[in-house]
CSV table of C-alpha atoms in Angstrom, one decimal:
chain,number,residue,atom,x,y,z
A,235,UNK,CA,61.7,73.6,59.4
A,236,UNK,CA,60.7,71.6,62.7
A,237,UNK,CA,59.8,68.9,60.2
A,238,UNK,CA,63.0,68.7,57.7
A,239,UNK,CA,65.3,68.9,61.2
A,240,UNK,CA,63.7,65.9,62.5
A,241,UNK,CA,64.3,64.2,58.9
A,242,UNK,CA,67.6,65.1,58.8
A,243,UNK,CA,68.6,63.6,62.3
A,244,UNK,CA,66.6,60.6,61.4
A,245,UNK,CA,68.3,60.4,58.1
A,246,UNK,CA,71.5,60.9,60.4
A,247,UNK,CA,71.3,58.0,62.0
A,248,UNK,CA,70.1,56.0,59.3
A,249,UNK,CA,73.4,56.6,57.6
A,250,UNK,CA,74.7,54.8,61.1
A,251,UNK,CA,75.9,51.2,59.2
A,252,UNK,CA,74.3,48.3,60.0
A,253,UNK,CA,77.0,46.0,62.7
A,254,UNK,CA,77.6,42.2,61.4
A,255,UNK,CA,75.5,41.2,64.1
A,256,UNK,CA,75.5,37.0,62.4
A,257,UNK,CA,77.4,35.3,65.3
A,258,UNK,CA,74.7,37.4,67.9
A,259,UNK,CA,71.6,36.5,65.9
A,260,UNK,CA,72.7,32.6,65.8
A,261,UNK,CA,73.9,32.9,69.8
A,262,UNK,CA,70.3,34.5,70.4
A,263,UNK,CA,68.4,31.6,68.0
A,264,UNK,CA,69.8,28.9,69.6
A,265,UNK,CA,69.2,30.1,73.0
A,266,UNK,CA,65.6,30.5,72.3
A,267,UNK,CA,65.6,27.0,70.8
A,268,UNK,CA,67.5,25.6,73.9
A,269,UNK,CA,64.4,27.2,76.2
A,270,UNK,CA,62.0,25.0,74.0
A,271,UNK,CA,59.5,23.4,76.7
A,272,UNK,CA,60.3,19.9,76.4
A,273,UNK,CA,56.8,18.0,76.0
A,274,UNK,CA,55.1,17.4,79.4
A,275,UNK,CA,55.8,13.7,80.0
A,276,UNK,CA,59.1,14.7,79.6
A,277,UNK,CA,59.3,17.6,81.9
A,278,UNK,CA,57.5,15.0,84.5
A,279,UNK,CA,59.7,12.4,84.1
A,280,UNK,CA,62.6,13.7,85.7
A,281,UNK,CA,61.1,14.9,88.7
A,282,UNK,CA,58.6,12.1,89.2
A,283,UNK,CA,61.7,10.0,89.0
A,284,UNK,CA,63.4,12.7,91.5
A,285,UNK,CA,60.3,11.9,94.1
A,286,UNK,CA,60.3,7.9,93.2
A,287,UNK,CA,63.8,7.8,94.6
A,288,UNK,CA,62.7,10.0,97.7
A,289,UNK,CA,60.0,7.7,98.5
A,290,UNK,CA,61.3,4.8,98.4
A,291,UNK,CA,64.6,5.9,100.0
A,292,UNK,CA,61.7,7.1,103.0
A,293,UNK,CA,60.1,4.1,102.8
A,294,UNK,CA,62.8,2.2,103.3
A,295,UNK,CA,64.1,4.4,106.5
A,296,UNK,CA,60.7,4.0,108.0
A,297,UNK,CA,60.2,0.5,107.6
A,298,UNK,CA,61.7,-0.3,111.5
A,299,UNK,CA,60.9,3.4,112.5
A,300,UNK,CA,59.7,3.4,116.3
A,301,UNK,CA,57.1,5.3,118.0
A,302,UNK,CA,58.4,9.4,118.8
A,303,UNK,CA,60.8,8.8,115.1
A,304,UNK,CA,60.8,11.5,112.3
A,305,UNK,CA,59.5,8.3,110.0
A,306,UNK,CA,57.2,6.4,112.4
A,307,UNK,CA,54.3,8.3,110.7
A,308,UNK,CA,55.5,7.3,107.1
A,309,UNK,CA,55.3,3.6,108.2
A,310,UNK,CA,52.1,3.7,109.7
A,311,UNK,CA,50.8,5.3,106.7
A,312,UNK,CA,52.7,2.3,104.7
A,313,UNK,CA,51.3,0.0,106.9
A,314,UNK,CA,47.8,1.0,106.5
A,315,UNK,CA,48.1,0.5,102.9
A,316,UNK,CA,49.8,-2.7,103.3
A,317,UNK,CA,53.3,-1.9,102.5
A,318,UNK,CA,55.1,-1.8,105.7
A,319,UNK,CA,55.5,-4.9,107.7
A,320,UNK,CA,53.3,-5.6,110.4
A,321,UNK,CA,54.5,-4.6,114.1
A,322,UNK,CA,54.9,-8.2,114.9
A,323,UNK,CA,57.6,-9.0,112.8
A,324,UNK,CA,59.4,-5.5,113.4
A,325,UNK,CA,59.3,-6.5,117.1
A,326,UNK,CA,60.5,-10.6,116.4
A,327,UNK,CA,63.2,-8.7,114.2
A,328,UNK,CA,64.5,-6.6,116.6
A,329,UNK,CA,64.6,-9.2,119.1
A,330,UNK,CA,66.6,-11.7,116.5
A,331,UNK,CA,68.9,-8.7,115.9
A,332,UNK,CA,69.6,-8.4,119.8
A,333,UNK,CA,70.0,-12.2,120.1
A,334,UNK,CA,71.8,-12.3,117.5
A,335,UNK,CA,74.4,-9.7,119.0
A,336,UNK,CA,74.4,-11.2,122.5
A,337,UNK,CA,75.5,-14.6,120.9
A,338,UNK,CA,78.2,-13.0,119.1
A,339,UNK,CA,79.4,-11.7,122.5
A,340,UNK,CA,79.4,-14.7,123.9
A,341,UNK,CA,81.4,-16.2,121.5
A,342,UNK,CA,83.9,-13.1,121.9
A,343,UNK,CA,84.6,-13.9,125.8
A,344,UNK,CA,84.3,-18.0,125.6
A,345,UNK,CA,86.4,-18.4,122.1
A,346,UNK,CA,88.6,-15.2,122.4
A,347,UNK,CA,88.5,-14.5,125.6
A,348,UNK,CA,87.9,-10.5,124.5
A,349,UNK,CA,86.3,-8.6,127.4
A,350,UNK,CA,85.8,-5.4,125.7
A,351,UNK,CA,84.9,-6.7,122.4
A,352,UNK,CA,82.2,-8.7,124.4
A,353,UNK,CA,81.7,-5.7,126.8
A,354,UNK,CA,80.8,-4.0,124.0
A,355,UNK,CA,78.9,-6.1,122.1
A,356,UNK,CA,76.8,-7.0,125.1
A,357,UNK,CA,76.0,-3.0,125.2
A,358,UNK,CA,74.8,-3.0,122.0
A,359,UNK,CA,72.4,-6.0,122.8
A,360,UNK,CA,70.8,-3.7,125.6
A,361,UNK,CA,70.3,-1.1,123.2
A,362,UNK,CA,68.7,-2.9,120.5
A,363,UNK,CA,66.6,-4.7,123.9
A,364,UNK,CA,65.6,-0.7,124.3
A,365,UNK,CA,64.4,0.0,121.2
A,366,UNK,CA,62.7,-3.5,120.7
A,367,UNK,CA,60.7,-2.8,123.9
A,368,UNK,CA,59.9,1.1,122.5
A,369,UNK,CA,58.4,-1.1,119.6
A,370,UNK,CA,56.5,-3.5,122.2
A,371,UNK,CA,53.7,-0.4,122.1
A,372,UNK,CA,52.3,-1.8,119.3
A,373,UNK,CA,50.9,-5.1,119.9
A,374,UNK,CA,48.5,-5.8,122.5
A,375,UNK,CA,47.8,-8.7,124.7
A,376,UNK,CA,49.3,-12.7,123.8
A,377,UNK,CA,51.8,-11.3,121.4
A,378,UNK,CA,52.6,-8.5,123.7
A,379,UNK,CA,53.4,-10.2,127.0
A,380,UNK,CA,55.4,-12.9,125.0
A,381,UNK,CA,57.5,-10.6,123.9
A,382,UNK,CA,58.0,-9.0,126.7
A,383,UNK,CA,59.1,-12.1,128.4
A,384,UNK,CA,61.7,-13.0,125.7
A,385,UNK,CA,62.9,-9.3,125.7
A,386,UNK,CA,63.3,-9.4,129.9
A,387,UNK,CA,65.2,-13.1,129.0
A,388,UNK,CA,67.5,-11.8,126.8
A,389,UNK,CA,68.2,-8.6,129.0
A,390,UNK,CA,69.0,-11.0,132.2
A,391,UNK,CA,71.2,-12.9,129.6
A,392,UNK,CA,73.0,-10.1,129.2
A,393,UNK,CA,73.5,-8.8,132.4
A,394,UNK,CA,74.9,-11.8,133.2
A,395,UNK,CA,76.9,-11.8,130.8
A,396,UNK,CA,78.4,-8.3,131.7
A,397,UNK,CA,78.8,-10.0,135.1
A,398,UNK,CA,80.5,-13.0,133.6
A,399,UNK,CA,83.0,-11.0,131.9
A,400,UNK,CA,83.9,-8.8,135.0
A,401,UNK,CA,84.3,-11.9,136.7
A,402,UNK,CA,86.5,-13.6,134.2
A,403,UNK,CA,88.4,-10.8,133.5
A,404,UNK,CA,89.5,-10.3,137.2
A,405,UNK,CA,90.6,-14.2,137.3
A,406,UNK,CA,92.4,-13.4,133.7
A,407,UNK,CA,94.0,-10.7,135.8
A,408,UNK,CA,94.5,-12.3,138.8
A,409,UNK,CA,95.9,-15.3,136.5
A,410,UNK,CA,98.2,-13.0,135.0
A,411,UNK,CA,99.3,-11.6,138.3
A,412,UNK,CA,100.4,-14.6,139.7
A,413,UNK,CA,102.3,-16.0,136.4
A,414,UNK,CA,104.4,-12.7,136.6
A,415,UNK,CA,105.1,-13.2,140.2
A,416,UNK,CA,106.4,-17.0,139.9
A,417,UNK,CA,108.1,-15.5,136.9
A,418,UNK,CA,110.2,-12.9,139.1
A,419,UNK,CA,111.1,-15.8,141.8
A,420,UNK,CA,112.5,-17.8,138.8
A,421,UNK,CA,114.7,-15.1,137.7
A,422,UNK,CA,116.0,-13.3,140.4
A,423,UNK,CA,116.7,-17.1,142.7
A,424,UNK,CA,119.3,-18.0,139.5
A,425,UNK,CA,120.9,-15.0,138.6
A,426,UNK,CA,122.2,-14.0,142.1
A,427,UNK,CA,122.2,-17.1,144.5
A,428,UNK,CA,125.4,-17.6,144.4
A,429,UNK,CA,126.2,-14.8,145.7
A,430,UNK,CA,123.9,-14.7,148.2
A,431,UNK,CA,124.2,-18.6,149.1
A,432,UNK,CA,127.7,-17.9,150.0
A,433,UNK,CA,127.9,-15.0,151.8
A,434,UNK,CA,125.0,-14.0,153.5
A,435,UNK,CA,122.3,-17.0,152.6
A,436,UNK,CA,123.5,-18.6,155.5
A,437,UNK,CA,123.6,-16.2,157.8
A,438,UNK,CA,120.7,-14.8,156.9
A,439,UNK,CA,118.7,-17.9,156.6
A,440,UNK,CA,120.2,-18.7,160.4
A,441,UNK,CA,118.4,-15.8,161.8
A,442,UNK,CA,115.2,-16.6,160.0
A,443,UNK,CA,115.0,-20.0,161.5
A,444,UNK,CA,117.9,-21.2,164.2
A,445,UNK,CA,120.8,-18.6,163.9
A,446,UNK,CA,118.6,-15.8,166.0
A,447,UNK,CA,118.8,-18.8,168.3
A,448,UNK,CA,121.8,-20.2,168.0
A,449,UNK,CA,123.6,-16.8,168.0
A,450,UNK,CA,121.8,-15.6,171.1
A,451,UNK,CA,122.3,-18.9,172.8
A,452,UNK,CA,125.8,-19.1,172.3
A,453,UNK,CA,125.9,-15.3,173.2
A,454,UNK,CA,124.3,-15.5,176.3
A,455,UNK,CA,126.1,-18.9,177.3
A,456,UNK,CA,129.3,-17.8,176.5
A,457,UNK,CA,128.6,-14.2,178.0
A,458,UNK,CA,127.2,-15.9,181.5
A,459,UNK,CA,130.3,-18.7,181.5
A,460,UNK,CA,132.3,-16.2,181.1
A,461,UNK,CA,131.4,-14.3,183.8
A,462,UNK,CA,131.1,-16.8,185.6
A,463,UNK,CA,134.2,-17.9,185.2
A,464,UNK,CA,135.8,-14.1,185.1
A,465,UNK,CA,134.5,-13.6,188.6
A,466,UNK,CA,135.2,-17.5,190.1
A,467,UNK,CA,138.4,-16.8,188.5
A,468,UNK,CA,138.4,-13.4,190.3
A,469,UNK,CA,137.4,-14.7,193.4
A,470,UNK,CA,140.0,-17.6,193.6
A,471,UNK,CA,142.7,-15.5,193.1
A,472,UNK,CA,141.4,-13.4,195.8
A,473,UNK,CA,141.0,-16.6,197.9
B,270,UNK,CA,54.6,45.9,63.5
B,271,UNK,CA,51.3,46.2,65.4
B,272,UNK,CA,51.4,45.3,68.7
B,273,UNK,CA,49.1,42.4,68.7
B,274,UNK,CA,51.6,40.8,66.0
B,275,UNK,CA,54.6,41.6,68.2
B,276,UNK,CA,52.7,40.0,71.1
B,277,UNK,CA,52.6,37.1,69.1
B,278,UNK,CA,56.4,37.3,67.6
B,279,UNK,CA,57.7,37.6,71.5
B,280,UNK,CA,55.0,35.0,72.9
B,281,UNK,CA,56.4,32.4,70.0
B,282,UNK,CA,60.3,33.4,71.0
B,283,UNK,CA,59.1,32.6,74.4
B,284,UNK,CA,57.9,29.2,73.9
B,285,UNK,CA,61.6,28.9,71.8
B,286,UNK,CA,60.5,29.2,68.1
B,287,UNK,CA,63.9,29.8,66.1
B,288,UNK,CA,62.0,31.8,63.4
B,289,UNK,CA,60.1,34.2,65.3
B,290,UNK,CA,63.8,35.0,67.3
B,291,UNK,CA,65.3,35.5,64.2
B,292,UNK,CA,62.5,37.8,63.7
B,293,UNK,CA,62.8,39.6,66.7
B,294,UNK,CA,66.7,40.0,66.6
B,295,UNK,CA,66.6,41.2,63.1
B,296,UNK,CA,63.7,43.9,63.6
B,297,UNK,CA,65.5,45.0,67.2
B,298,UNK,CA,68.9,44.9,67.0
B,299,UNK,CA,69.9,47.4,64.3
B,300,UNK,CA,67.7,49.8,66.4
B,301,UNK,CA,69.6,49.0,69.6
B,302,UNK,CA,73.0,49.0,67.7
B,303,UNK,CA,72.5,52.3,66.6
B,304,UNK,CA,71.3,53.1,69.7
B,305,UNK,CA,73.9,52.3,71.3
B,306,UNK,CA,76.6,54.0,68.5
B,307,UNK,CA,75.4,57.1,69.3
B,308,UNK,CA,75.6,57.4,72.7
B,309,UNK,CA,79.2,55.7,73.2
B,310,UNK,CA,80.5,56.3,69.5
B,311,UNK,CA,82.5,52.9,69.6
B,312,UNK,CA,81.6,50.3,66.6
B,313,UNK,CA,82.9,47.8,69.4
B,314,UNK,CA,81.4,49.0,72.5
B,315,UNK,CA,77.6,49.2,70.8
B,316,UNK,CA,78.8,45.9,69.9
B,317,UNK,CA,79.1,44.7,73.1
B,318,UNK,CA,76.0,46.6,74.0
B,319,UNK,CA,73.7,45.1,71.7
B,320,UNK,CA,75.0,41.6,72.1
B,321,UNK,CA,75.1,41.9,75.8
B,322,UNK,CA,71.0,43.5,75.5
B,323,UNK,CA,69.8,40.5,73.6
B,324,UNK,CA,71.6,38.2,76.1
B,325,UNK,CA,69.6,39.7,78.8
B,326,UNK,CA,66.2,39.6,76.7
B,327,UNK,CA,67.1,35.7,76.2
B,328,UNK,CA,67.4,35.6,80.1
B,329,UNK,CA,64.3,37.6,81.4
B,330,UNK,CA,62.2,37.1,78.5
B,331,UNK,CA,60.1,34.9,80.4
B,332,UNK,CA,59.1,37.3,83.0
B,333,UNK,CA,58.5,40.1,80.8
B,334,UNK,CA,55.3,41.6,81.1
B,335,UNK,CA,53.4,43.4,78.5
B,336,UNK,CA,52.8,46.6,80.5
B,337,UNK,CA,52.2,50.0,79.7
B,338,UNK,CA,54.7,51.0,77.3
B,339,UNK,CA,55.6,47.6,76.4
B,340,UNK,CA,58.6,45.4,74.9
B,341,UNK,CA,60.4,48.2,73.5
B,342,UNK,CA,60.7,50.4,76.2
B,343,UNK,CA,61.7,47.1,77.8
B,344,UNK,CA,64.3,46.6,75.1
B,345,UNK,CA,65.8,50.2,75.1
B,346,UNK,CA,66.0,50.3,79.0
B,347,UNK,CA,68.4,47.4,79.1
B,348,UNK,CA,70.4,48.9,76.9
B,349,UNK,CA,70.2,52.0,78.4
B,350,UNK,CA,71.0,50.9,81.9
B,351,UNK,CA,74.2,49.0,79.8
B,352,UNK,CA,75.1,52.3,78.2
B,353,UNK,CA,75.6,54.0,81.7
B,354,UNK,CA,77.2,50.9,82.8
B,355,UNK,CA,79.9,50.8,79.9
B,356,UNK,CA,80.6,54.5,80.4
B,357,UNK,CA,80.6,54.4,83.8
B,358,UNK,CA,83.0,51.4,83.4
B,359,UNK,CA,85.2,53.6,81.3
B,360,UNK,CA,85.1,56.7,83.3
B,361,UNK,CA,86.4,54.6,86.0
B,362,UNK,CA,89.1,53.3,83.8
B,363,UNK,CA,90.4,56.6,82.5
B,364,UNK,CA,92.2,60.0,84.6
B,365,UNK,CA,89.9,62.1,86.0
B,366,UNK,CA,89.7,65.2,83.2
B,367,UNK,CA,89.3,62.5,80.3
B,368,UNK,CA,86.7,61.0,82.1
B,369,UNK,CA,84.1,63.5,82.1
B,370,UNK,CA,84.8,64.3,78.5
B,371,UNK,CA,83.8,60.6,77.8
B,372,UNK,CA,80.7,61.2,79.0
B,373,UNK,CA,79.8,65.0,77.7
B,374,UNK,CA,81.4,65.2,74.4
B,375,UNK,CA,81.3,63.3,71.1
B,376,UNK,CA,83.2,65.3,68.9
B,377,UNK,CA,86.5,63.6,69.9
B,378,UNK,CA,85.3,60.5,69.3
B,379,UNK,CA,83.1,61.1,65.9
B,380,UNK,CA,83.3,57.7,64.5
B,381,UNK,CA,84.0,57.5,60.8
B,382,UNK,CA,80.4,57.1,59.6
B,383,UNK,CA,80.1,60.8,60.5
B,384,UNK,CA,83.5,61.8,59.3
B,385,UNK,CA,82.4,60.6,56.1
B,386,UNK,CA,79.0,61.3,56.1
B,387,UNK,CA,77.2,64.1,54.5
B,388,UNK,CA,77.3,67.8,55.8
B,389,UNK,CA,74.3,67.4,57.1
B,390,UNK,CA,74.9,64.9,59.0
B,391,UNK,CA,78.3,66.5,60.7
B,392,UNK,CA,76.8,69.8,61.7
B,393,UNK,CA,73.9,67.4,63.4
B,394,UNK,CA,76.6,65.5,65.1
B,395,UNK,CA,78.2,68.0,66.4
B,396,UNK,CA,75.2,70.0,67.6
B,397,UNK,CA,73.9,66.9,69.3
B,398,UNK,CA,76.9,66.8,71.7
B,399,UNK,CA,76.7,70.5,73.2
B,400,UNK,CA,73.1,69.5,73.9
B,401,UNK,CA,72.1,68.9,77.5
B,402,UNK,CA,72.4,64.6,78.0
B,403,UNK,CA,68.7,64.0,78.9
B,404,UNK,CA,67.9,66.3,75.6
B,405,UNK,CA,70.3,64.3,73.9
B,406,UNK,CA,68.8,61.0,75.2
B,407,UNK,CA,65.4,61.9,73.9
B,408,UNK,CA,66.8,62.6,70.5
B,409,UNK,CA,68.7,59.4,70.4
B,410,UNK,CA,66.0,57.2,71.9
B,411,UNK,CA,63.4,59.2,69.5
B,412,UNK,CA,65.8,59.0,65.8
B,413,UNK,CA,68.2,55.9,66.2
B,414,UNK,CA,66.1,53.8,68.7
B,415,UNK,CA,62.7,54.8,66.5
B,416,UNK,CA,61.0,54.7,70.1
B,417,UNK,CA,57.6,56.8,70.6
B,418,UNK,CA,56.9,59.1,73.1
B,419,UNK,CA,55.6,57.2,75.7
B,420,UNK,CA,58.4,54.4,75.3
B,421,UNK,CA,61.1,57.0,75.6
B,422,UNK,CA,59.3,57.8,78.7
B,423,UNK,CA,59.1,54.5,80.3
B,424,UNK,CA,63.3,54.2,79.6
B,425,UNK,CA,64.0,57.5,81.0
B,426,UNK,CA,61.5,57.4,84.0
B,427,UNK,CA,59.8,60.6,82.5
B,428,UNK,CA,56.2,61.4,82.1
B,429,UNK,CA,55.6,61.5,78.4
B,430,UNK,CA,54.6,65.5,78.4
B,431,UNK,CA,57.8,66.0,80.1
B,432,UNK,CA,59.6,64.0,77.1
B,433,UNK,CA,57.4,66.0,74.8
B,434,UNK,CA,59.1,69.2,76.2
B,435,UNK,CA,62.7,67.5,76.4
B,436,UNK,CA,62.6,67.1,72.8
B,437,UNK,CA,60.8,70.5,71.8
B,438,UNK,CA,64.1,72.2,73.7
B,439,UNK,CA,66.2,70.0,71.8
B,440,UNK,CA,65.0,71.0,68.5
B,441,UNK,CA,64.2,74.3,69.4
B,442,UNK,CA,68.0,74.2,70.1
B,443,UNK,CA,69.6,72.7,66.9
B,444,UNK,CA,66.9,75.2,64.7
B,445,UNK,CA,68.2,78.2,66.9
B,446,UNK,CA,72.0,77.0,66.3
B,447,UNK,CA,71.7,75.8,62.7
B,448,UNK,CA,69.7,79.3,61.8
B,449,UNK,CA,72.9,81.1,64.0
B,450,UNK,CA,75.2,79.2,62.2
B,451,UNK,CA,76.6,77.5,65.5
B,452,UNK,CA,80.3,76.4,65.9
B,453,UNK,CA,80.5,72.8,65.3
């Protein structure tokens, strides 16, 4: 019994048809095709190319990285392999840079006479001064202390430049003060001196220079003749 | 199929050989179709199902691991675990009373296979659904899904003794209603 039950249910779902199931199969095949390890040079060659790209980008970051930088251990590691340039030329390049950038502001305040573009651009020259004396660690003796000197030149230079263009810019302003001065005498003398001239130019101008004078003169003559003469008058009439 | 040459069929699909996935789709997927049919009795749901299982064996085929009950019991808990998720999908869709019917009752939904299947085969059908659902499952995962003991165990989570008893009450059952002449 046990037996013919269990064929019947099997036989039961036997009977179940079979679905269509083509467009699943093919779906399923060509996945499993499209997983197909690719041979190994090929699965290498993207990410070798992936870490070429890396490296050189790194390599190329590092190549004027300074002592205490994320990359300064990447170029001394190119450097011992001859890749990276020596510490030499990264210092005489990033003194060149910083002369470079305190000629240009130079040019800026003699030829344009812009302070802040100068002001600025002088700035910048002490900076790149910074980091070229960070990279003065690196060499050692002759080569050291000469550029040390040419840094401390180039510093001076441009600290008196900033000086130069505080300086000119208070004469610019100064300039400019004055020329806006003569230009309010020119346009207030025309507009109302004939007005003034007339009626109280004169009288005005006399108490600047003679009028006080003059007026108080006359005052006090006329005042002390005329008393004078009110009281001689005064007394003759009593004599 | 032998185990050692179904190691080797699902090692080959592995590395991406078309012919041993054809292979492999066409010795599985009737089983998990059928599977699948007579648990949710909807041609287009065991569809789904099956299509959806073999999409999943394409995705994780490369970190299965031949353990204990192996590939099949692999095979039949995906589609197990998308069975319960399609019903419970469904439950969710339909009102409250009709949803619990979807899960417990098959008679409603008898698709026409049965309908025009031998006698036999109806009176089986319609025992199967009073049946308790883990009996059920074992009788499903045993007859349409062709799984042994141990494989049915490793899909259900069930020690294969217990199984062994799960599907001695089952047909202990369908004898006991068959003999009384159960309603269908």
């Amino acid at each position: 019994m046990s037996d013919k039950l269990e064929k019947d249910l099997k036989d039961m779902f036997d009977e179940i048809p079979e679905a269509e199931g083509r467009r699943d199969r093919a779906m399923f095949v060509a996945g499993v095709a499209a997983r197909r390890p690719q041979p190994i040079w090929r699965r290498a060659l993207v990410p070798a190319a992936a870490m070429f790209v890396v490296l050189f980008a790194l390599s190329i970051g590092s190549l004027e990285a300074s002592p205490g930088q994320t990359l300064y251990p990447l170029r001394n590691a190119l450097s011992s392999v001859g890749i990276a340039q020596e510490p030499v030329e990264v210092v005489d390049r990033a003194i060149r840079r910083a002369e470079v950038s305190l000629e240009r502001a130079e040019e800026l305040l003699d030829d344009n006479e812009d302070f802040a573009g100068a002001e600025a651009r002088t700035e910048r020259t002490l900076a790149q001064l910074g980091e070229a004396r960070a990279l003065l660690r690196e060499l050692s003796g002759e080569a050291r202390e000469e550029r040390a000197d040419e840094i401390e030149d180039l510093n001076q230079d441009a600290f008196r430049l900033l000086e130069d263009i505080d300086e000119e810019r208070a004469e610019a302003a100064e300039e400019a003060r004055e020329e806006s001065d003569d230009d309010d005498d020119d346009s207030s003398g025309p507009g109302s001196g004939s007005d003034d001239d007339d009626n109280s130019g004169p009288g005005s101008g006399g108490s600047d220079d003679s009028g006080s004078d003059d007026s108080s003169g006359s005052g006090s003559g006329s005042s002390g003749s005329g008393s004078d003469d009110s009281s001689g008058r005064g007394s003759a009439s009593d004599d | 199929m032998n185990e050692r040459n179904l190691k080797r069929l699902i090692r080959s699909t592995a590395h991406g050989d078309e012919e041993a996935a054809g292979e492999l789709f066409d010795l599985y997927q009737p089983r998990v179709y059928r599977y699948a049919l007579s648990k949710l009795w909807d041609n287009s749901a065991a569809d789904d199902v099956a299509s959806e299982t073999f999409a999943r064996v394409l995705r994780d085929l490369d970190r299965f691991k031949w353990r204990g009950a192996g590939f099949e019991a692999w095979l039949f808990r995906i589609a197990s675990n998308l069975v319960t998720d399609h019903v419970r999908s469904k439950q969710r869709e339909m009102p409250q009373g009709d949803a619990s019917e979807y899960a417990e009752t098959t008679e409603l939904r008898t698709p026409e296979w049965a309908t025009i299947a031998g006698e036999t085969t109806r009176e089986l059908n319609g025992l199967l659904a009073v049946l308790p659902p883990d009996q059920r499952e074992v009788l499903v995962l045993r007859f349409a899904g062709g799984l042994e003991t141990d494989e049915i165990g490793a899909v259900m989570g069930r020690k294969p003794n217990a199984v062994r008893q799960l599907q001695f009450r089952a047909l202990e059952q369908l004898r006991d209603r068959m003999r009384d002449g159960a309603e269908i």
